[in-house]
């Protein structure tokens, strides 16, 4: 079956530091990959996505590249802000018509001023 | 106005009580989902519905039931709540009629505590 493994948190950084949150996956076929973000007290929001190998998703300064050879989709940001403090979830949807999301366990990021 | 709404936002109940969580959407999406979130476990799918007449169990459906009353409404019921159902519950929607069919849109969540 499908699975997503992301680095365990919590991750604590100072403002303007570089961020990497690792995500690897196991899936049949060619999945679409996502990063969702959950700000305190809110639901999940789609942050970025990639639908095929070597695609790069980007949004709000965050980037992630779909690496089929390493089955990875690591999230990066060059300079984090306090407002980036949130829980980040890596997720995938496998091929076919069911569109069921499989989530990683989430990584809590705290950015200090 | 929120596109996906959930009521109530918070609920405290006692073991054995029947509880219903409601989800409504104004996005016109055909598919709806219920997830629960537990610390350190991510989100797990409880039930999903592809349309009003198509309801499917997810990975953790035991102890839960659902009703798709209309395309816009999808309710989750706990017939006899137990403490290990204490969690944050999310409703989500997706639209198969677009090129973004594999994106899901989440409500704000319902925090349920079972004493």
Short mmCIF file of C-alpha atoms in Angstrom, two decimals:
data_model
loop_
_atom_site.label_atom_id
_atom_site.label_comp_id
_atom_site.label_asym_id
_atom_site.label_seq_id
_atom_site.Cartn_x
_atom_site.Cartn_y
_atom_site.Cartn_z
CA UNK A 1 0.00 0.00 0.00
CA UNK A 2 0.88 3.67 -0.09
CA UNK A 3 2.83 5.32 2.70
CA UNK A 4 4.51 8.63 3.47
CA UNK A 5 7.40 9.11 5.87
CA UNK A 6 8.43 12.57 6.94
CA UNK A 7 11.02 13.73 9.40
CA UNK A 8 9.91 13.83 12.97
CA UNK A 9 9.69 17.13 14.72
CA UNK A 10 9.50 19.35 16.36
CA UNK A 11 11.79 21.59 14.35
CA UNK A 12 12.80 24.89 15.94
CA UNK A 13 14.56 27.55 13.89
CA UNK A 14 15.48 31.18 14.20
CA UNK A 15 13.98 33.70 11.82
CA UNK A 16 15.75 33.81 8.43
CA UNK A 17 17.19 30.31 8.84
CA UNK A 18 17.07 27.73 6.05
CA UNK A 19 14.38 25.07 6.34
CA UNK A 20 14.33 21.50 5.07
CA UNK A 21 11.64 18.99 6.00
CA UNK A 22 12.33 15.58 4.51
CA UNK A 23 9.59 13.46 2.96
CA UNK A 24 9.87 10.08 1.27
CA UNK A 25 7.09 7.92 -0.08
CA UNK A 26 6.09 4.45 -1.19
CA UNK A 27 3.38 4.17 -3.81
CA UNK A 28 2.27 2.18 -6.78
CA UNK A 29 2.34 3.86 -10.14
CA UNK A 30 3.00 7.57 -10.42
CA UNK A 31 1.51 9.44 -7.50
CA UNK A 32 0.84 13.15 -7.18
CA UNK A 33 2.63 14.69 -4.20
CA UNK A 34 1.52 17.47 -1.89
CA UNK A 35 2.57 19.58 1.04
CA UNK A 36 -0.22 20.80 3.29
CA UNK A 37 0.19 23.33 6.10
CA UNK A 38 -1.87 23.62 9.27
CA UNK A 39 -1.60 26.91 11.13
CA UNK A 40 -2.56 26.92 14.82
CA UNK A 41 -6.30 26.43 15.30
CA UNK A 42 -7.01 26.04 11.60
CA UNK A 43 -7.68 23.34 9.05
CA UNK A 44 -5.19 22.13 6.46
CA UNK A 45 -4.34 24.27 3.46
CA UNK A 46 -2.64 23.11 0.33
CA UNK A 47 0.83 24.67 0.22
CA UNK A 48 2.20 23.21 -3.01
CA UNK A 49 2.01 20.16 -5.21
CA UNK A 50 3.77 18.28 -8.00
CA UNK A 51 2.14 15.79 -10.32
CA UNK A 52 5.05 14.18 -12.19
CA UNK A 53 8.73 13.41 -11.84
CA UNK A 54 11.08 16.42 -11.76
CA UNK A 55 8.20 18.85 -11.29
CA UNK A 56 8.89 21.58 -8.77
CA UNK A 57 6.03 22.92 -6.71
CA UNK A 58 6.41 26.34 -5.16
CA UNK A 59 4.36 28.79 -3.11
CA UNK A 60 5.03 31.49 -0.49
CA UNK A 61 8.78 30.95 -0.80
CA UNK A 62 8.51 27.20 -0.19
CA UNK A 63 9.68 24.70 -2.80
CA UNK A 64 9.67 20.95 -3.24
CA UNK A 65 10.88 18.82 -6.17
CA UNK A 66 9.36 15.46 -7.12
CA UNK A 67 12.31 13.05 -7.21
CA UNK A 68 11.22 9.69 -8.56
CA UNK A 69 14.68 8.13 -8.33
CA UNK A 70 14.84 8.74 -4.59
CA UNK A 71 11.04 8.68 -4.01
CA UNK A 72 11.33 11.99 -2.21
CA UNK A 73 9.57 15.34 -2.02
CA UNK A 74 11.52 17.43 0.47
CA UNK A 75 10.16 20.83 1.50
CA UNK A 76 12.58 23.77 1.54
CA UNK A 77 12.51 27.46 2.27
CA UNK A 78 15.51 29.73 2.14
CA UNK A 79 14.52 32.14 4.92
CA UNK A 80 11.76 31.27 7.35
CA UNK A 81 9.60 33.79 9.17
CA UNK A 82 7.80 33.63 12.49
CA UNK A 83 4.53 33.40 10.53
CA UNK A 84 5.69 30.08 9.03
CA UNK A 85 5.25 28.39 12.40
CA UNK A 86 2.80 25.57 11.72
CA UNK A 87 2.48 21.83 11.21
CA UNK A 88 3.51 20.63 7.74
CA UNK A 89 2.14 17.44 6.20
CA UNK A 90 3.49 15.60 3.21
CA UNK A 91 0.85 13.62 1.32
CA UNK A 92 0.27 11.65 -1.85
CA UNK A 93 -2.51 10.52 -4.10
CA UNK A 94 -1.89 7.38 -6.11
CA UNK A 95 -3.01 6.86 -9.64
CA UNK A 96 -6.48 5.76 -10.53
CA UNK A 97 -9.78 7.36 -9.83
CA UNK A 98 -10.17 7.19 -6.10
CA UNK A 99 -8.11 10.26 -5.18
CA UNK A 100 -7.57 9.15 -1.61
CA UNK A 101 -4.90 11.12 0.20
CA UNK A 102 -2.26 9.34 2.25
CA UNK A 103 -0.62 11.63 4.82
CA UNK A 104 2.63 11.63 6.69
CA UNK A 105 2.48 12.18 10.44
CA UNK A 106 3.25 15.88 10.25
CA UNK A 107 6.19 18.02 11.34
CA UNK A 108 5.75 20.87 13.78
CA UNK A 109 7.85 23.90 12.86
CA UNK A 110 8.42 26.70 15.34
CA UNK A 111 10.24 29.83 14.18
CA UNK A 112 11.57 32.14 16.86
CA UNK A 113 12.24 35.86 16.31
CA UNK B 1 -17.34 33.15 3.94
CA UNK B 2 -15.81 29.74 4.52
CA UNK B 3 -16.25 27.27 1.67
CA UNK B 4 -16.21 24.22 3.95
CA UNK B 5 -17.84 24.62 7.33
CA UNK B 6 -18.02 22.25 10.25
CA UNK B 7 -20.34 22.30 13.25
CA UNK B 8 -19.79 22.24 16.11
CA UNK B 9 -16.23 23.51 16.36
CA UNK B 10 -15.81 22.09 19.83
CA UNK B 11 -17.76 19.42 21.67
CA UNK B 12 -17.34 17.70 25.00
CA UNK B 13 -19.45 14.63 25.61
CA UNK B 14 -19.61 11.55 27.80
CA UNK B 15 -18.93 7.93 27.07
CA UNK B 16 -21.92 6.20 25.50
CA UNK B 17 -23.52 9.32 24.07
CA UNK B 18 -24.48 9.64 20.43
CA UNK B 19 -22.75 12.48 18.64
CA UNK B 20 -23.18 13.93 15.17
CA UNK B 21 -20.63 16.16 13.46
CA UNK B 22 -21.82 18.09 10.44
CA UNK B 23 -20.04 19.34 7.36
CA UNK B 24 -21.38 21.66 4.70
CA UNK B 25 -19.72 22.99 1.58
CA UNK B 26 -20.54 25.72 -0.89
CA UNK B 27 -17.84 24.75 -3.38
CA UNK B 28 -20.12 22.53 -5.46
CA UNK B 29 -17.69 19.63 -5.12
CA UNK B 30 -18.90 16.09 -5.62
CA UNK B 31 -16.55 14.26 -3.25
CA UNK B 32 -16.45 14.62 0.52
CA UNK B 33 -14.25 13.04 3.18
CA UNK B 34 -13.99 12.68 6.95
CA UNK B 35 -10.60 12.42 8.66
CA UNK B 36 -9.46 12.30 12.24
CA UNK B 37 -6.20 13.80 13.44
CA UNK B 38 -4.35 12.49 16.45
CA UNK B 39 -1.05 13.86 17.72
CA UNK B 40 1.86 12.05 16.09
CA UNK B 41 -0.38 10.06 13.77
CA UNK B 42 -1.23 12.55 11.06
CA UNK B 43 -4.65 12.37 9.42
CA UNK B 44 -6.46 9.11 8.90
CA UNK B 45 -9.44 8.61 6.61
CA UNK B 46 -12.68 7.51 8.26
CA UNK B 47 -15.19 7.60 5.40
CA UNK B 48 -15.43 9.12 1.97
CA UNK B 49 -18.26 9.76 -0.46
CA UNK B 50 -17.97 10.14 -4.21
CA UNK B 51 -21.56 11.31 -4.55
CA UNK B 52 -24.82 11.12 -2.64
CA UNK B 53 -25.29 7.42 -3.41
CA UNK B 54 -21.68 6.31 -3.12
CA UNK B 55 -20.22 6.02 0.39
CA UNK B 56 -17.08 4.10 1.24
CA UNK B 57 -15.22 3.08 4.36
CA UNK B 58 -11.79 4.46 4.98
CA UNK B 59 -8.99 2.97 7.03
CA UNK B 60 -10.57 3.52 10.47
CA UNK B 61 -14.36 3.34 10.04
CA UNK B 62 -15.16 1.13 13.05
CA UNK B 63 -17.33 2.98 15.57
CA UNK B 64 -18.39 5.61 13.02
CA UNK B 65 -21.18 6.02 10.49
CA UNK B 66 -21.90 8.69 7.91
CA UNK B 67 -24.76 10.17 5.97
CA UNK B 68 -24.59 12.15 2.73
CA UNK B 69 -27.84 14.04 2.93
CA UNK B 70 -27.16 16.12 -0.16
CA UNK B 71 -24.22 16.91 -2.37
CA UNK B 72 -23.32 19.74 -0.02
CA UNK B 73 -23.75 17.94 3.31
CA UNK B 74 -21.85 15.04 4.85
CA UNK B 75 -22.40 14.09 8.50
CA UNK B 76 -20.30 11.88 10.73
CA UNK B 77 -21.93 10.04 13.64
CA UNK B 78 -20.52 8.31 16.67
CA UNK B 79 -23.33 6.01 17.81
CA UNK B 80 -21.82 5.39 21.24
CA UNK B 81 -18.82 7.59 21.89
CA UNK B 82 -15.76 6.22 23.69
CA UNK B 83 -12.73 8.09 25.07
CA UNK B 84 -10.33 6.92 22.36
CA UNK B 85 -12.48 8.78 19.84
CA UNK B 86 -11.23 12.01 21.37
CA UNK B 87 -9.55 13.74 18.43
CA UNK B 88 -9.68 16.57 15.95
CA UNK B 89 -12.04 15.76 13.07
CA UNK B 90 -11.76 17.28 9.62
CA UNK B 91 -14.10 17.31 6.68
CA UNK B 92 -12.68 17.78 3.20
CA UNK B 93 -13.99 18.10 -0.35
CA UNK B 94 -12.68 17.61 -3.86
CA UNK B 95 -14.01 18.16 -7.35
CA UNK B 96 -13.54 15.51 -10.03
CA UNK B 97 -14.82 17.81 -12.73
CA UNK B 98 -11.63 19.87 -12.83
CA UNK B 99 -7.96 19.37 -13.56
CA UNK B 100 -7.39 19.84 -9.84
CA UNK B 101 -9.42 16.74 -9.00
CA UNK B 102 -6.75 15.35 -6.69
CA UNK B 103 -6.68 18.45 -4.44
CA UNK B 104 -8.69 18.38 -1.27
CA UNK B 105 -10.05 21.40 0.59
CA UNK B 106 -10.40 21.17 4.33
CA UNK B 107 -12.81 22.59 6.86
CA UNK B 108 -11.61 24.21 10.10
CA UNK B 109 -12.06 21.07 12.16
CA UNK B 110 -14.15 19.91 15.13
CA UNK B 111 -12.39 19.20 18.39
CA UNK B 112 -14.21 16.35 20.12
CA UNK B 113 -13.52 15.28 23.69
CA UNK B 114 -15.13 12.13 25.06
CA UNK B 115 -14.98 11.87 28.84
#
